[in-house]
Each structure stands twice: as structure tokens, then as C-alpha cells.
Amino acid sequence: DAKTTQPNSMESNEEEPVHLPCNHSTISGTDYIHWYRQLPSQGPEYVIHGLTSNVNNRMASLAIAEDRKSSTLILHRATLRDAAVYYCILRDPGGSQGNLIFGKGTKLSVKP
Amino acid sequence: ETGVTQSPTHLIKTRGQQVTLRCSSQSGHNTVSWYQQALGQGPQFIFQYYREEENGRGNFPPRFSGLQFPNYSSELNVNALELDDSALYLCACCWGVGGGEAFFGQGTRLTVV
């Protein structure tokens, strides 16, 4: 199974940008890179996903390295509500659509 | 709307008992997945149902089983509960293009004593 590596934790100040890194050196050509986040006492929430090109949506931006072996989730202005565990996931190419392989993720703390 | 609802939110069972957890979505999507999340860990894939049939399973024993109904609601059944089954159980549905934007429920917190 394709795997990802993320820092265990990161800290940010409120209203500053946050760059959450993810390494996925064994990514295959058809793997999509997904990001989910999980707030305390809630289920995971979809953030963004992409294949090759950088992606933007109302929540965040996803920057994908040219060789696709790493990516960065960018929160442009962190708020206290962004404090959560962020998961970088490669969709299992051989499995069903539902088979997201979660790691331990990065716990983001946001200081006021 | 693709709101995913799980019930109950919490329950406590005794080792050896059986438990049934439920999941429904407003959109009535035909694919549902179940995950187990131990404390401090990421969710682990249990299995997926598509059009009422299991079509993918993670590394979980047969005492974890499921059902999907014609109205696309779903159940997760766990027999012969063990202490290590204590976890948050999540269901997810409604996959978008490229497998993105799955919607997860709030989860059921199961404690086995």
C-alpha cells in the first residue's frame, strides 16, 4: 500500500499561513493525493485533493511537487477553528473507492 | 445534502457481547465504508458496501460484518466483542470524482468493558 509521512505536530499563530508537508515517495502514477482533517470529537472532513497540478478551493491550497513525491497543504490564514489533525492520504489504487489509508496525521495547534 | 448520521453516539458493551451500529445518509448514495479509529490513531478501513454487497475489506476478522439496505442505510455488526474493539467507529459515503470528498459521520464511540 502506498504510504505517506507527515510530522506528528505543528504550531501556528492565528491569521498566519500554515504549510503542512507530506512525503509520499512511493506514489504511483494514478494515485490521487487527498487531505482530510479531523476536529476534536468529529469525523474526518474532506479538505482538498489533486493528481498533478496545484489545486485551490475555499478551504485551502494543495501544492504538489513536480515529481509527485511530496505535497504541501496550505492554509492561507489559520484560525482557531483550523486546530485539528490533518491527514495526507493516497487513494489505494488497487482497492475500492472507500479504502482511504490513514496514517497518524499532523496535529495542528493554532495560538491566538 | 449528503449529511451522514450515525447511531448511537456512544455505547458501552461487555466483552463477548454483540453490537450493531447504524449509518444513514441524506443523499442515499450506493457506496458506504466503515472505519475503526482507536484512540490516538488514524481511522482504519474495515470494509465497504456497494449496492448491498461487500466489495472491499481491510485487515479485520470475520466477526466484523455489515449490511447495506435498499434505502442505502448500513449496519456494522461486531460479534464476540473484545476489549481492543473499544474505538470510534466511522462510516463514510458519497464519493465524488476521483474518490474525493467523502463525507464521514460523527462516529459511534464504543467502549468494551
PDB file of N, CA and C in Angstrom, chain A residues 32 34 36 38 42-44 46 49 87 91 96-100 102-104, chain B residues 33 35 37 41-43 45 48 90 95 97-102 104-106:
ATOM      1  N   TYR A  32      -4.295   9.582  -6.421  1.00  0.00           N
ATOM      2  CA  TYR A  32      -4.665  10.940  -6.063  1.00  0.00           C
ATOM      3  C   TYR A  32      -4.148  11.232  -4.649  1.00  0.00           C
ATOM      4  N   HIS A  34      -4.998  13.068  -1.291  1.00  0.00           N
ATOM      5  CA  HIS A  34      -6.160  13.612  -0.593  1.00  0.00           C
ATOM      6  C   HIS A  34      -5.723  14.189   0.742  1.00  0.00           C
ATOM      7  N   TYR A  36      -7.594  15.250   4.427  1.00  0.00           N
ATOM      8  CA  TYR A  36      -8.752  15.332   5.304  1.00  0.00           C
ATOM      9  C   TYR A  36      -8.272  15.918   6.628  1.00  0.00           C
ATOM     10  N   GLN A  38      -9.529  16.298  10.917  1.00  0.00           N
ATOM     11  CA  GLN A  38     -10.448  15.807  11.933  1.00  0.00           C
ATOM     12  C   GLN A  38     -10.377  16.721  13.150  1.00  0.00           C
ATOM     13  N   GLN A  42     -15.094  14.792  16.249  1.00  0.00           N
ATOM     14  CA  GLN A  42     -15.841  14.762  14.997  1.00  0.00           C
ATOM     15  C   GLN A  42     -15.241  13.729  14.051  1.00  0.00           C
ATOM     16  N   GLY A  43     -15.995  13.380  13.016  1.00  0.00           N
ATOM     17  CA  GLY A  43     -15.454  12.533  11.972  1.00  0.00           C
ATOM     18  C   GLY A  43     -14.560  13.343  11.049  1.00  0.00           C
ATOM     19  N   PRO A  44     -13.725  12.666  10.258  1.00  0.00           N
ATOM     20  CA  PRO A  44     -12.868  13.384   9.312  1.00  0.00           C
ATOM     21  C   PRO A  44     -13.693  14.218   8.334  1.00  0.00           C
ATOM     22  N   TYR A  46     -13.384  16.281   4.573  1.00  0.00           N
ATOM     23  CA  TYR A  46     -12.614  16.460   3.347  1.00  0.00           C
ATOM     24  C   TYR A  46     -12.098  17.888   3.258  1.00  0.00           C
ATOM     25  N   HIS A  49      -8.201  17.617  -2.759  1.00  0.00           N
ATOM     26  CA  HIS A  49      -7.437  16.537  -3.360  1.00  0.00           C
ATOM     27  C   HIS A  49      -6.958  16.954  -4.745  1.00  0.00           C
ATOM     28  N   TYR A  87      -4.741  14.833   7.823  1.00  0.00           N
ATOM     29  CA  TYR A  87      -4.286  13.573   7.236  1.00  0.00           C
ATOM     30  C   TYR A  87      -4.020  13.745   5.741  1.00  0.00           C
ATOM     31  N   ARG A  91      -4.993   7.605  -2.279  1.00  0.00           N
ATOM     32  CA  ARG A  91      -6.104   6.671  -2.508  1.00  0.00           C
ATOM     33  C   ARG A  91      -5.552   5.356  -3.029  1.00  0.00           C
ATOM     34  N   SER A  96     -10.999  -0.506  -3.253  1.00  0.00           N
ATOM     35  CA  SER A  96     -12.255   0.135  -3.588  1.00  0.00           C
ATOM     36  C   SER A  96     -12.162   1.634  -3.334  1.00  0.00           C
ATOM     37  N   GLN A  97     -13.121   2.356  -3.796  1.00  0.00           N
ATOM     38  CA  GLN A  97     -13.127   3.800  -3.599  1.00  0.00           C
ATOM     39  C   GLN A  97     -13.085   4.167  -2.136  1.00  0.00           C
ATOM     40  N   GLY A  98     -13.644   3.278  -1.290  1.00  0.00           N
ATOM     41  CA  GLY A  98     -13.744   3.606   0.122  1.00  0.00           C
ATOM     42  C   GLY A  98     -12.483   3.393   0.902  1.00  0.00           C
ATOM     43  N   ASN A  99     -11.476   2.788   0.288  1.00  0.00           N
ATOM     44  CA  ASN A  99     -10.313   2.402   1.054  1.00  0.00           C
ATOM     45  C   ASN A  99      -9.305   3.534   1.157  1.00  0.00           C
ATOM     46  N   LEU A 100      -9.558   4.473   2.035  1.00  0.00           N
ATOM     47  CA  LEU A 100      -8.584   5.511   2.357  1.00  0.00           C
ATOM     48  C   LEU A 100      -7.658   4.965   3.424  1.00  0.00           C
ATOM     49  N   PHE A 102      -5.359   5.892   6.177  1.00  0.00           N
ATOM     50  CA  PHE A 102      -4.969   6.988   7.056  1.00  0.00           C
ATOM     51  C   PHE A 102      -3.695   6.632   7.815  1.00  0.00           C
ATOM     52  N   GLY A 103      -2.803   7.602   7.991  1.00  0.00           N
ATOM     53  CA  GLY A 103      -1.689   7.480   8.925  1.00  0.00           C
ATOM     54  C   GLY A 103      -2.098   8.121  10.238  1.00  0.00           C
ATOM     55  N   LYS A 104      -1.113   8.609  10.979  1.00  0.00           N
ATOM     56  CA  LYS A 104      -1.423   9.277  12.243  1.00  0.00           C
ATOM     57  C   LYS A 104      -1.702  10.753  12.053  1.00  0.00           C
TER      58      LYS A 104
ATOM     59  N   SER B  33     -18.672   3.075   3.452  1.00  0.00           N
ATOM     60  CA  SER B  33     -17.480   2.457   4.033  1.00  0.00           C
ATOM     61  C   SER B  33     -17.510   2.620   5.548  1.00  0.00           C
ATOM     62  N   TYR B  35     -15.031   2.510   9.147  1.00  0.00           N
ATOM     63  CA  TYR B  35     -13.673   2.635   9.665  1.00  0.00           C
ATOM     64  C   TYR B  35     -13.687   2.490  11.185  1.00  0.00           C
ATOM     65  N   GLN B  37     -11.431   3.684  14.528  1.00  0.00           N
ATOM     66  CA  GLN B  37     -10.387   4.606  14.935  1.00  0.00           C
ATOM     67  C   GLN B  37     -10.088   4.429  16.421  1.00  0.00           C
ATOM     68  N   GLN B  41      -4.972   7.234  17.052  1.00  0.00           N
ATOM     69  CA  GLN B  41      -4.604   6.673  15.750  1.00  0.00           C
ATOM     70  C   GLN B  41      -5.495   7.242  14.657  1.00  0.00           C
ATOM     71  N   GLY B  42      -5.063   7.056  13.401  1.00  0.00           N
ATOM     72  CA  GLY B  42      -5.930   7.404  12.290  1.00  0.00           C
ATOM     73  C   GLY B  42      -6.965   6.315  12.052  1.00  0.00           C
ATOM     74  N   PRO B  43      -8.023   6.635  11.348  1.00  0.00           N
ATOM     75  CA  PRO B  43      -9.043   5.610  11.048  1.00  0.00           C
ATOM     76  C   PRO B  43      -8.474   4.470  10.212  1.00  0.00           C
ATOM     77  N   PHE B  45      -9.556   1.238   7.732  1.00  0.00           N
ATOM     78  CA  PHE B  45     -10.630   0.746   6.872  1.00  0.00           C
ATOM     79  C   PHE B  45     -11.065  -0.644   7.310  1.00  0.00           C
ATOM     80  N   GLN B  48     -16.207  -2.005   2.790  1.00  0.00           N
ATOM     81  CA  GLN B  48     -17.072  -1.144   2.010  1.00  0.00           C
ATOM     82  C   GLN B  48     -18.209  -1.958   1.421  1.00  0.00           C
ATOM     83  N   LEU B  90     -16.573   4.857  12.436  1.00  0.00           N
ATOM     84  CA  LEU B  90     -16.995   5.887  11.498  1.00  0.00           C
ATOM     85  C   LEU B  90     -17.539   5.265  10.227  1.00  0.00           C
ATOM     86  N   TRP B  95     -18.929   9.345  -2.436  1.00  0.00           N
ATOM     87  CA  TRP B  95     -17.654   9.672  -3.064  1.00  0.00           C
ATOM     88  C   TRP B  95     -17.843  10.495  -4.317  1.00  0.00           C
ATOM     89  N   VAL B  97     -15.866  12.638  -7.701  1.00  0.00           N
ATOM     90  CA  VAL B  97     -14.982  12.285  -8.809  1.00  0.00           C
ATOM     91  C   VAL B  97     -13.569  12.058  -8.296  1.00  0.00           C
ATOM     92  N   GLY B  98     -12.918  10.990  -8.746  1.00  0.00           N
ATOM     93  CA  GLY B  98     -11.552  10.705  -8.302  1.00  0.00           C
ATOM     94  C   GLY B  98     -11.501  10.213  -6.886  1.00  0.00           C
ATOM     95  N   GLY B  99     -12.641   9.774  -6.349  1.00  0.00           N
ATOM     96  CA  GLY B  99     -12.653   9.282  -4.977  1.00  0.00           C
ATOM     97  C   GLY B  99     -12.506  10.371  -3.960  1.00  0.00           C
ATOM     98  N   GLY B 100     -12.676  11.622  -4.353  1.00  0.00           N
ATOM     99  CA  GLY B 100     -12.527  12.717  -3.411  1.00  0.00           C
ATOM    100  C   GLY B 100     -13.820  13.040  -2.721  1.00  0.00           C
ATOM    101  N   GLU B 101     -13.720  13.860  -1.727  1.00  0.00           N
ATOM    102  CA  GLU B 101     -14.853  14.393  -0.984  1.00  0.00           C
ATOM    103  C   GLU B 101     -15.796  13.308  -0.496  1.00  0.00           C
ATOM    104  N   ALA B 102     -15.269  12.403   0.307  1.00  0.00           N
ATOM    105  CA  ALA B 102     -16.118  11.501   1.062  1.00  0.00           C
ATOM    106  C   ALA B 102     -16.646  12.247   2.271  1.00  0.00           C
ATOM    107  N   PHE B 104     -18.015  11.873   6.121  1.00  0.00           N
ATOM    108  CA  PHE B 104     -17.979  10.992   7.277  1.00  0.00           C
ATOM    109  C   PHE B 104     -19.057  11.399   8.283  1.00  0.00           C
ATOM    110  N   GLY B 105     -19.567  10.402   8.988  1.00  0.00           N
ATOM    111  CA  GLY B 105     -20.435  10.681  10.110  1.00  0.00           C
ATOM    112  C   GLY B 105     -19.621  11.097  11.326  1.00  0.00           C
ATOM    113  N   GLN B 106     -20.333  11.446  12.401  1.00  0.00           N
ATOM    114  CA  GLN B 106     -19.672  11.863  13.637  1.00  0.00           C
ATOM    115  C   GLN B 106     -19.077  10.687  14.396  1.00  0.00           C
TER     116      GLN B 106
END
